[in-house]
Short mmCIF file of C-alpha atoms and ligand atoms in Angstrom, two decimals:
data_model
loop_
_atom_site.label_atom_id
_atom_site.label_comp_id
_atom_site.label_asym_id
_atom_site.label_seq_id
_atom_site.Cartn_x
_atom_site.Cartn_y
_atom_site.Cartn_z
CA UNK A 987 -0.02 0.00 -0.01
CA UNK A 988 2.83 2.39 0.94
CA UNK A 989 4.51 1.65 -2.39
CA UNK A 990 1.39 2.57 -4.25
CA UNK A 991 1.10 5.91 -2.42
CA UNK A 992 4.75 6.60 -3.07
CA UNK A 993 4.31 5.87 -6.77
CA UNK A 994 1.13 7.93 -6.97
CA UNK A 995 3.05 10.93 -5.59
CA UNK A 996 4.75 11.56 -8.89
CA UNK A 997 8.18 10.08 -8.14
CA UNK A 998 7.56 7.23 -10.50
CA UNK A 999 8.74 8.93 -13.66
CA UNK A 1000 12.20 9.63 -12.13
CA UNK A 1001 12.91 6.17 -10.69
CA UNK A 1002 11.07 3.53 -12.79
CA UNK A 1003 10.10 2.84 -16.34
CA UNK A 1004 6.36 2.66 -17.06
CA UNK A 1005 6.56 -1.10 -17.37
CA UNK A 1006 8.27 -1.38 -14.00
CA UNK A 1007 5.60 0.83 -12.48
CA UNK A 1008 2.89 -1.42 -13.89
CA UNK A 1009 4.56 -4.51 -12.40
CA UNK A 1010 5.04 -2.76 -9.07
CA UNK A 1011 1.39 -1.68 -9.09
CA UNK A 1012 0.31 -5.27 -9.73
CA UNK A 1013 2.55 -6.62 -6.96
CA UNK A 1014 1.31 -4.01 -4.53
CA UNK A 1015 -2.32 -4.70 -5.25
CA UNK A 1016 -1.76 -8.45 -4.76
CA UNK A 1017 -0.02 -7.73 -1.48
CA UNK A 1018 -3.04 -5.63 -0.45
CA UNK A 1019 -5.40 -8.42 -1.37
CA UNK A 1020 -3.49 -10.99 0.64
CA UNK A 1021 -3.32 -8.60 3.60
CA UNK A 1022 -7.07 -8.19 3.36
CA UNK A 1023 -7.47 -11.93 3.03
CA UNK A 1024 -5.33 -12.47 6.10
CA UNK A 1025 -7.56 -10.05 8.08
CA UNK A 1026 -10.68 -11.79 6.83
CA UNK A 1027 -9.15 -15.16 7.66
CA UNK A 1028 -8.34 -13.99 11.19
CA UNK A 1029 -11.85 -12.66 11.59
CA UNK A 1030 -13.32 -15.94 10.35
CA UNK A 1031 -11.07 -17.84 12.74
CA UNK A 1032 -12.26 -15.67 15.64
CA UNK A 1033 -15.90 -16.13 14.65
CA UNK A 1034 -15.35 -19.84 14.42
CA UNK A 1035 -13.69 -19.84 17.85
CA UNK A 1036 -16.56 -17.80 19.31
CA UNK A 1037 -19.08 -20.23 17.76
CA UNK A 1038 -17.11 -23.21 19.09
CA UNK A 1039 -17.03 -21.66 22.59
CA UNK A 1040 -20.79 -20.87 22.43
CA UNK A 1041 -21.47 -24.46 21.33
CA UNK A 1042 -19.28 -25.76 24.13
CA UNK A 1043 -21.04 -23.52 26.66
CA UNK A 1044 -24.40 -24.72 25.36
CA UNK A 1045 -23.26 -28.33 25.60
CA UNK A 1046 -21.96 -27.88 29.16
CA UNK A 1047 -25.15 -26.14 30.27
CA UNK A 1048 -27.17 -28.84 28.45
CA UNK A 1049 -25.31 -31.52 30.35
CA UNK A 1050 -26.06 -29.73 33.61
CA UNK A 1051 -29.82 -29.73 33.07
CA UNK A 1052 -31.21 -32.48 35.35
CA UNK A 1053 -33.36 -33.80 32.48
CA UNK A 1054 -32.88 -35.05 28.97
CA UNK A 1055 -32.53 -32.22 26.49
CA UNK A 1056 -31.67 -31.78 22.81
CA UNK A 1057 -31.44 -29.28 20.00
CA UNK A 1058 -31.47 -29.54 16.24
CA UNK A 1059 -30.93 -27.47 13.13
CA UNK A 1060 -33.84 -25.32 11.89
CA UNK A 1061 -34.84 -28.14 9.47
CA UNK A 1062 -35.06 -30.56 12.40
CA UNK A 1063 -32.04 -32.60 11.28
CA UNK A 1064 -28.85 -33.60 13.13
CA UNK A 1065 -30.07 -33.54 16.71
CA UNK A 1066 -27.57 -33.09 19.55
CA UNK A 1067 -28.64 -34.63 22.86
CA UNK A 1068 -27.27 -33.94 26.29
CA UNK A 1069 -25.33 -36.30 28.57
CA UNK A 1070 -28.45 -37.39 30.46
CA UNK A 1071 -30.03 -38.63 27.28
CA UNK A 1072 -26.89 -40.51 26.13
CA UNK A 1073 -26.44 -42.02 29.63
CA UNK A 1074 -30.08 -43.10 29.70
CA UNK A 1075 -30.35 -44.53 26.18
CA UNK A 1076 -26.79 -45.72 25.71
CA UNK A 1077 -26.88 -44.35 22.13
CA UNK A 1078 -23.69 -42.59 20.92
CA UNK A 1079 -23.79 -38.95 19.68
CA UNK A 1080 -22.71 -40.06 16.16
CA UNK A 1081 -25.45 -42.63 15.91
CA UNK A 1082 -28.06 -40.23 17.34
CA UNK A 1083 -27.10 -37.52 14.83
CA UNK A 1084 -27.33 -39.99 11.95
CA UNK A 1085 -30.97 -40.75 12.79
CA UNK A 1086 -30.40 -43.41 15.49
CA UNK A 1087 -32.38 -41.25 17.97
CA UNK A 1088 -35.57 -42.83 16.60
CA UNK A 1089 -34.41 -46.19 18.07
CA UNK A 1090 -34.47 -44.67 21.55
CA UNK A 1091 -38.26 -44.86 21.45
CA UNK A 1092 -40.28 -47.98 22.16
CA UNK A 1093 -40.99 -49.71 18.80
CA UNK A 1094 -44.71 -49.11 19.23
CA UNK A 1095 -44.22 -45.38 19.82
CA UNK A 1096 -41.71 -44.63 17.07
CA UNK A 1097 -44.36 -44.00 14.39
CA UNK A 1098 -46.30 -41.48 16.42
CA UNK A 1099 -43.19 -39.62 17.59
CA UNK A 1100 -41.83 -39.30 14.04
CA UNK A 1101 -45.25 -38.16 12.78
CA UNK A 1102 -45.50 -35.55 15.54
CA UNK A 1103 -41.96 -34.30 15.00
CA UNK A 1104 -42.53 -34.01 11.23
CA UNK A 1105 -45.73 -32.08 11.91
CA UNK A 1106 -43.96 -29.63 14.29
CA UNK A 1107 -41.10 -29.02 11.86
CA UNK A 1108 -43.53 -28.48 8.97
CA UNK A 1109 -45.77 -26.10 10.89
CA UNK A 1110 -43.00 -24.45 12.94
CA UNK A 1111 -44.99 -24.81 16.14
CA UNK A 1112 -44.12 -26.01 19.63
CA UNK A 1113 -45.70 -29.25 20.78
CA UNK A 1114 -45.50 -32.24 23.04
CA UNK A 1115 -46.28 -35.94 23.05
CA UNK A 1116 -46.14 -38.77 25.57
CA UNK A 1117 -43.90 -41.66 24.50
CA UNK A 1118 -41.90 -44.50 25.96
CA UNK A 1119 -38.12 -44.17 25.80
CA UNK A 1120 -36.10 -47.36 26.12
CA UNK A 1121 -33.28 -47.32 28.69
CA UNK A 1122 -29.89 -48.87 27.81
CA UNK A 1123 -30.89 -51.97 29.85
CA UNK A 1124 -34.11 -52.44 27.87
CA UNK A 1125 -36.54 -50.97 30.43
CA UNK A 1126 -39.05 -48.47 28.98
CA UNK A 1127 -40.35 -45.45 30.85
CA UNK A 1128 -42.99 -42.92 29.79
CA UNK A 1129 -41.66 -39.43 29.03
CA UNK A 1130 -43.32 -36.18 28.11
CA UNK A 1131 -41.39 -35.18 24.97
CA UNK A 1132 -41.50 -31.45 24.25
CA UNK A 1133 -40.05 -29.50 21.32
CA UNK A 1134 -40.11 -25.77 20.58
CA UNK A 1135 -38.58 -23.58 17.87
CA UNK A 1136 -36.36 -20.56 18.66
CA UNK A 1137 -36.74 -17.74 16.16
CA UNK A 1138 -34.60 -14.74 15.25
CA UNK A 1139 -35.90 -11.16 14.96
CA UNK A 1140 -37.12 -11.84 11.39
CA UNK A 1141 -39.19 -14.75 12.60
CA UNK A 1142 -37.01 -17.42 10.96
CA UNK A 1143 -36.33 -20.56 12.99
CA UNK A 1144 -32.70 -20.70 14.12
CA UNK A 1145 -32.85 -23.85 16.23
CA UNK A 1146 -35.17 -26.34 17.81
CA UNK A 1147 -34.95 -27.10 21.50
CA UNK A 1148 -36.51 -30.01 23.32
CA UNK A 1149 -36.75 -31.76 26.67
CA UNK A 1150 -37.87 -35.18 27.88
CA UNK A 1151 -39.51 -35.32 31.32
CA UNK A 1152 -39.88 -38.67 33.00
CA UNK A 1153 -43.62 -38.99 33.87
CA UNK A 1154 -43.62 -42.72 34.31
CA UNK A 1155 -44.39 -42.69 38.07
CA UNK A 1156 -47.11 -40.09 37.55
CA UNK A 1157 -48.69 -42.24 34.81
CA UNK A 1158 -48.73 -45.26 37.12
CA UNK A 1159 -50.49 -43.26 39.84
CA UNK A 1160 -53.02 -41.98 37.32
CA UNK A 1161 -53.66 -45.49 36.02
CA UNK A 1162 -54.09 -46.82 39.54
CA UNK A 1163 -56.51 -44.00 40.34
CA UNK A 1164 -58.48 -44.77 37.20
CA UNK A 1165 -58.70 -48.45 38.04
CA UNK A 1166 -59.83 -47.60 41.57
CA UNK A 1167 -62.35 -45.07 40.32
CA UNK A 1168 -63.79 -47.69 38.01
CA UNK A 1169 -63.78 -50.28 40.78
CA UNK A 1170 -65.62 -47.80 43.01
CA UNK A 1171 -68.18 -47.24 40.34
CA UNK A 1172 -68.57 -50.93 39.68
CA UNK A 1173 -68.98 -51.60 43.40
CA UNK A 1174 -71.81 -49.10 43.41
CA UNK A 1175 -73.30 -50.90 40.44
CA UNK A 1176 -72.78 -54.23 42.17
CA UNK A 1177 -74.89 -53.01 45.06
CA UNK A 1178 -77.54 -52.10 42.56
CA UNK A 1179 -77.82 -55.55 41.04
CA UNK A 1180 -80.99 -56.38 42.95
CA UNK A 1181 -82.82 -53.24 41.91
CA UNK A 1182 -81.57 -53.50 38.33
CA UNK A 1183 -82.80 -57.09 38.11
CA UNK A 1184 -86.15 -55.85 39.42
CA UNK A 1185 -86.30 -53.00 36.91
CA UNK A 1186 -85.51 -55.26 33.96
CA UNK A 1187 -87.61 -58.16 35.16
CA UNK A 1188 -90.81 -56.13 35.39
CA UNK A 1189 -91.04 -55.24 31.70
CA UNK A 1190 -89.85 -58.73 30.75
CA UNK A 1191 -92.63 -60.37 32.73
CA UNK A 1192 -95.13 -57.93 31.17
CA UNK A 1193 -93.81 -58.86 27.70
CA UNK A 1194 -94.32 -62.59 28.36
CA UNK A 1195 -97.88 -61.96 29.64
CA UNK A 1196 -98.77 -59.72 26.70
CA UNK A 1197 -97.30 -62.13 24.18
CA UNK A 1198 -99.49 -64.90 25.63
CA UNK A 1199 -102.50 -62.59 25.47
CA UNK A 1200 -101.67 -61.68 21.88
CA UNK A 1201 -101.44 -65.35 20.88
CA UNK A 1202 -104.76 -66.11 22.55
CA UNK A 1203 -106.55 -63.32 20.63
CA UNK A 1204 -105.08 -64.57 17.38
CA UNK A 1205 -105.69 -68.28 17.87
CA UNK A 1206 -109.41 -68.00 18.64
CA UNK A 1207 -111.86 -69.27 16.10
CA UNK A 1208 -112.62 -65.69 15.30
CA UNK A 1209 -109.28 -63.87 15.87
CA UNK A 1210 -109.58 -60.40 17.43
CA UNK A 1211 -106.91 -58.54 15.52
CA UNK A 1212 -107.58 -55.27 17.35
CA UNK A 1213 -106.97 -56.74 20.78
CA UNK A 1214 -103.95 -58.63 19.47
CA UNK A 1215 -102.52 -55.40 18.06
CA UNK A 1216 -102.96 -53.62 21.41
CA UNK A 1217 -101.14 -56.46 23.19
CA UNK A 1218 -98.34 -56.29 20.61
CA UNK A 1219 -98.04 -52.52 21.16
CA UNK A 1220 -97.69 -53.10 24.91
CA UNK A 1221 -94.92 -55.61 24.15
CA UNK A 1222 -93.05 -53.00 22.11
CA UNK A 1223 -93.46 -50.38 24.87
CA UNK A 1224 -92.15 -52.72 27.59
CA UNK A 1225 -89.31 -53.90 25.35
CA UNK A 1226 -88.19 -50.29 25.00
CA UNK A 1227 -88.44 -49.78 28.75
CA UNK A 1228 -86.17 -52.74 29.46
CA UNK A 1229 -83.78 -51.48 26.78
CA UNK A 1230 -83.71 -48.01 28.37
CA UNK A 1231 -82.77 -49.46 31.75
CA UNK A 1232 -79.93 -51.46 30.21
CA UNK A 1233 -78.71 -48.43 28.25
CA UNK A 1234 -78.54 -46.27 31.36
CA UNK A 1235 -76.61 -48.95 33.28
CA UNK A 1236 -74.17 -49.40 30.45
CA UNK A 1237 -73.67 -45.67 30.26
CA UNK A 1238 -72.88 -45.57 33.98
CA UNK A 1239 -70.33 -48.38 33.71
CA UNK A 1240 -68.61 -46.95 30.64
CA UNK A 1241 -65.61 -44.70 30.95
CA UNK A 1242 -66.61 -41.74 28.84
CA UNK A 1243 -64.88 -38.36 28.33
CA UNK A 1244 -66.63 -35.25 29.66
CA UNK A 1245 -69.40 -34.55 27.16
CA UNK A 1246 -70.81 -31.18 28.03
CA UNK A 1247 -74.41 -30.50 27.05
CA UNK A 1248 -77.57 -28.89 28.42
CA UNK A 1249 -78.80 -31.28 31.09
CA UNK A 1250 -82.39 -31.14 32.35
CA UNK A 1251 -81.54 -31.47 36.02
CA UNK A 1252 -84.83 -32.91 37.23
CA UNK A 1253 -84.98 -35.51 34.44
CA UNK A 1254 -81.39 -36.48 35.21
CA UNK A 1255 -82.25 -36.98 38.92
CA UNK A 1256 -85.40 -38.95 38.01
CA UNK A 1257 -83.32 -41.35 35.90
CA UNK A 1258 -81.14 -42.15 38.91
CA UNK A 1259 -84.12 -42.51 41.23
CA UNK A 1260 -85.65 -45.06 38.85
CA UNK A 1261 -82.48 -47.14 39.17
CA UNK A 1262 -82.35 -46.88 42.96
CA UNK A 1263 -86.07 -47.32 43.68
CA UNK A 1264 -85.73 -51.03 44.45
CA UNK A 1265 -82.81 -50.44 46.83
CA UNK A 1266 -84.66 -47.64 48.62
CA UNK A 1267 -87.79 -49.77 49.05
CA UNK A 1268 -85.80 -52.80 50.21
CA UNK A 1269 -84.50 -50.70 53.13
CA UNK A 1270 -87.99 -49.49 54.07
CA UNK A 1271 -87.03 -45.91 53.24
CA UNK A 1272 -89.57 -43.25 52.26
CA UNK A 1273 -88.39 -41.12 49.37
CA UNK A 1274 -89.42 -37.47 49.11
CA UNK A 1275 -88.76 -35.69 45.85
CA UNK A 1276 -88.76 -31.91 46.00
CA UNK A 1277 -87.75 -31.18 42.45
CA UNK A 1278 -88.62 -27.58 41.67
CA UNK A 1279 -89.60 -26.90 38.09
CA UNK A 1280 -87.55 -23.68 38.08
CA UNK A 1281 -84.31 -25.70 38.63
CA UNK A 1282 -83.93 -25.74 34.85
CA UNK A 1283 -80.99 -26.99 32.81
CA UNK A 1284 -77.35 -27.22 33.85
CA UNK A 1285 -74.23 -27.20 31.71
CA UNK A 1286 -72.72 -30.62 32.23
CA UNK A 1287 -72.04 -34.22 31.38
CA UNK A 1288 -75.28 -36.05 32.01
CA UNK A 1289 -73.70 -39.44 32.77
CA UNK A 1290 -71.16 -38.02 35.20
CA UNK A 1291 -73.80 -35.96 37.00
CA UNK A 1292 -75.95 -39.08 37.28
CA UNK A 1293 -72.97 -40.81 38.83
CA UNK A 1294 -72.76 -38.06 41.49
CA UNK A 1295 -76.45 -38.31 42.41
CA UNK A 1296 -76.25 -42.13 42.36
CA UNK A 1297 -73.31 -42.14 44.77
CA UNK A 1298 -74.96 -39.66 47.12
CA UNK A 1299 -78.26 -41.60 47.14
CA UNK A 1300 -76.48 -44.95 47.75
CA UNK A 1301 -74.45 -43.41 50.59
CA UNK A 1302 -77.67 -42.03 52.09
CA UNK A 1303 -79.28 -45.49 51.86
CA UNK A 1304 -76.22 -46.98 53.61
CA UNK A 1305 -76.39 -44.36 56.37
CA UNK A 1306 -80.12 -44.85 56.93
CA UNK A 1307 -79.69 -48.62 56.81
CA UNK A 1308 -77.52 -48.44 59.91
CA UNK A 1309 -80.20 -46.75 62.05
CA UNK A 1310 -83.19 -48.35 63.74
CA UNK A 1311 -84.53 -45.71 66.12
CA UNK A 1312 -86.03 -43.11 63.75
CA UNK A 1313 -88.18 -42.61 60.67
CA UNK A 1314 -86.25 -43.69 57.55
CA UNK A 1315 -86.36 -40.75 55.27
CA UNK A 1316 -84.53 -39.75 52.09
CA UNK A 1317 -85.13 -36.46 50.33
CA UNK A 1318 -83.79 -35.38 46.97
CA UNK A 1319 -84.32 -31.75 46.03
CA UNK A 1320 -83.42 -29.34 43.27
CA UNK A 1321 -83.88 -25.60 43.04
CA UNK A 1322 -82.48 -22.45 41.50
CA UNK A 1323 -80.33 -20.68 44.10
CA UNK A 1324 -80.41 -16.96 44.72
CA UNK A 1325 -77.08 -16.62 42.87
CA UNK A 1326 -78.59 -18.14 39.73
CA UNK A 1327 -76.86 -21.47 40.29
CA UNK A 1328 -78.65 -24.83 40.42
CA UNK A 1329 -78.63 -26.40 43.88
CA UNK A 1330 -79.16 -30.14 44.27
CA UNK A 1331 -79.37 -31.74 47.73
CA UNK A 1332 -79.61 -35.32 48.99
CA UNK A 1333 -80.73 -35.38 52.64
CA UNK A 1334 -81.04 -38.44 54.84
CA UNK A 1335 -82.08 -39.37 58.34
CA UNK A 1336 -79.05 -41.61 58.76
CA UNK A 1337 -76.32 -41.68 61.38
CA UNK A 1338 -74.86 -38.37 60.15
CA UNK A 1339 -71.26 -37.31 59.78
CA UNK A 1340 -69.17 -36.61 62.85
CA UNK A 1341 -68.12 -32.92 62.95
CA UNK A 1342 -64.42 -33.93 63.04
CA UNK A 1343 -64.83 -35.90 59.82
CA UNK A 1344 -66.75 -33.37 57.72
CA UNK A 1345 -63.69 -32.68 55.53
CA UNK A 1346 -62.04 -36.10 55.73
CA UNK A 1347 -64.93 -37.96 54.13
CA UNK A 1348 -64.14 -36.32 50.78
CA UNK A 1349 -60.58 -37.70 50.84
CA UNK A 1350 -59.86 -40.63 48.53
CA UNK A 1351 -59.79 -43.94 50.43
CA UNK A 1352 -61.49 -42.51 53.53
CA UNK A 1353 -64.19 -44.98 54.52
CA UNK A 1354 -65.93 -46.13 57.68
CA UNK A 1355 -67.58 -49.05 55.90
CA UNK A 1356 -66.19 -52.57 56.28
CA UNK A 1357 -66.24 -53.25 52.53
CA UNK A 1358 -65.99 -49.60 51.48
CA UNK A 1359 -63.39 -48.22 49.09
CA UNK A 1360 -63.74 -44.59 50.14
CA UNK A 1361 -63.61 -43.35 46.54
CA UNK A 1362 -67.24 -42.35 46.02
CA UNK A 1363 -67.24 -38.88 47.52
CA UNK A 1364 -63.83 -37.95 46.20
CA UNK A 1365 -64.98 -38.89 42.69
CA UNK A 1366 -68.20 -36.91 43.24
CA UNK A 1367 -66.27 -33.87 44.36
CA UNK A 1368 -63.90 -33.99 41.41
CA UNK A 1369 -66.78 -34.34 38.99
CA UNK A 1370 -68.69 -31.43 40.52
CA UNK A 1371 -65.57 -29.24 40.60
CA UNK A 1372 -64.83 -30.14 36.96
CA UNK A 1373 -68.29 -28.69 36.28
CA UNK A 1374 -67.40 -25.46 38.08
CA UNK A 1375 -69.57 -26.34 41.09
CA UNK A 1376 -69.05 -27.12 44.79
CA UNK A 1377 -70.01 -30.20 46.86
CA UNK A 1378 -70.29 -30.07 50.66
CA UNK A 1379 -71.95 -31.75 53.61
CA UNK A 1380 -73.95 -30.24 56.50
CA UNK A 1381 -75.96 -31.74 59.38
CA UNK A 1382 -79.62 -32.51 58.71
CA UNK A 1383 -82.35 -31.57 61.16
CA UNK A 1384 -83.08 -33.44 63.40
CA UNK A 1385 -80.80 -36.33 62.28
CA UNK A 1386 -78.59 -37.35 59.42
CA UNK A 1387 -76.77 -35.30 56.84
CA UNK A 1388 -77.37 -33.20 53.76
CA UNK A 1389 -75.01 -33.48 50.79
CA UNK A 1390 -75.47 -30.46 48.55
CA UNK A 1391 -73.83 -29.45 45.29
CA UNK A 1392 -74.13 -26.59 42.86
CA UNK A 1393 -74.00 -26.53 39.07
CA UNK A 1394 -73.84 -23.73 36.54
CA UNK A 1395 -77.22 -23.10 34.94
CA UNK A 1396 -77.52 -22.82 31.18
CA UNK A 1397 -77.71 -19.12 30.33
CA UNK A 1398 -81.20 -18.17 29.26
P1 LIG B 2331 -67.47 -45.44 50.76
O1 LIG B 2331 -68.94 -45.30 50.55
O2 LIG B 2331 -66.83 -46.52 49.95
O3 LIG B 2331 -67.05 -45.49 52.21
P2 LIG B 2331 -67.42 -42.61 50.10
O4 LIG B 2331 -66.28 -41.76 49.63
O5 LIG B 2331 -68.64 -42.56 49.28
O6 LIG B 2331 -66.83 -44.08 50.17
O7 LIG B 2331 -67.77 -42.21 51.58
C1 LIG B 2331 -66.73 -42.00 52.51
C2 LIG B 2331 -67.28 -41.99 53.91
O8 LIG B 2331 -68.13 -40.88 54.11
C3 LIG B 2331 -68.20 -43.20 54.24
O9 LIG B 2331 -67.48 -44.33 54.59
C4 LIG B 2331 -69.01 -42.62 55.40
O10 LIG B 2331 -68.30 -42.70 56.61
C5 LIG B 2331 -69.15 -41.18 55.06
N1 LIG B 2331 -70.48 -40.87 54.43
C6 LIG B 2331 -70.74 -40.75 53.14
N2 LIG B 2331 -72.03 -40.47 52.94
C7 LIG B 2331 -72.60 -40.41 54.14
C8 LIG B 2331 -73.95 -40.15 54.61
N3 LIG B 2331 -74.96 -39.91 53.76
N4 LIG B 2331 -74.13 -40.14 55.94
C9 LIG B 2331 -73.12 -40.39 56.80
N5 LIG B 2331 -71.85 -40.65 56.43
C10 LIG B 2331 -71.60 -40.65 55.12
#
């Protein structure tokens, strides 16, 4: 560069021929280019070093996360996992980067994980999925696998980050709770067997009688088709009734997701009372229904709400069954509360709930019954709360207890 300046300053004509000047110019410009290149090279080296250090820092901090973590390129390829993941799966970094990470999943879960991951990369959205990851010793545990894109200021994805959280223990607890909840429900249904048999038997007996009547009208010397038709119509009606009873029982036993709809509260209560009528009568209990027509419709899952009422009525029957010294009375009421909510109450003249146990009885597994599971009230409370309502107990006057719960009314 200096040479060029010197030459440009007019000294050239005295010292060098034109040709020499041209050569010198060329040499000088090449020297300048290589100097520039050297600077660029140094800069590139520094950038590379900075990137290497950042990657190393990222790797170290990744390894320090007390969970499995990973990141990938914007296109979702070449994932880098942290130490926890490699220790857990026993898969090497090279193999993982080359696509071997898919093998870390349980063979049955690989398809859904790959589908989900492809979907996230294609849509550029964060997401999660539950999947089993196989440990190096062959044991599988359930993980919550999460992935999220990191974007730059222009909105372009620069990297994907992900974590795997071990939720295996949690899943086992959930499964156990589900099994117990179902067992609790089935126990309640088991207790109902007598009244169910009664409810189904009645229409069946009527069907047999009417069928015999129908045959008689038809087999006479002069068949009375009109009478026969009426008998046949009664058969159809009773057949439907028996079918309805079976349908409602099957609905109670089935595990169904919350299906919110407008539920006519009084009709829902009536359905349960039909099922429990036999049981109530068998215990010599008088049932009082105070279902106010202004109770209206609630927002809820009809089957689950029936389950709540069923549990409360069966508990009331149990409590009354243990007493001998008082009138045996069960009351089921519905009304619209002053706050616009729907209030449903099941009151009994049973042995009541000891003041010190008022809260405990809603705990899972709390029971004072020899064969009890203690799940009924806790299931009831979780159902009512899932509906945005409240379930509580208070003493009845003069004896027994009142279980009340609220529901949100359908906006009119
Ligand atoms: P389980 O009926 O299997 O015991 P629940 O959760 O339904 O389970 O009830 C828990 C406990 O609450 C019962 O064991 C009983 O002590 C008490 N309880 C429930 N309902 C009543 C009631 N109507 N009157 C008195 N005690 C009741």
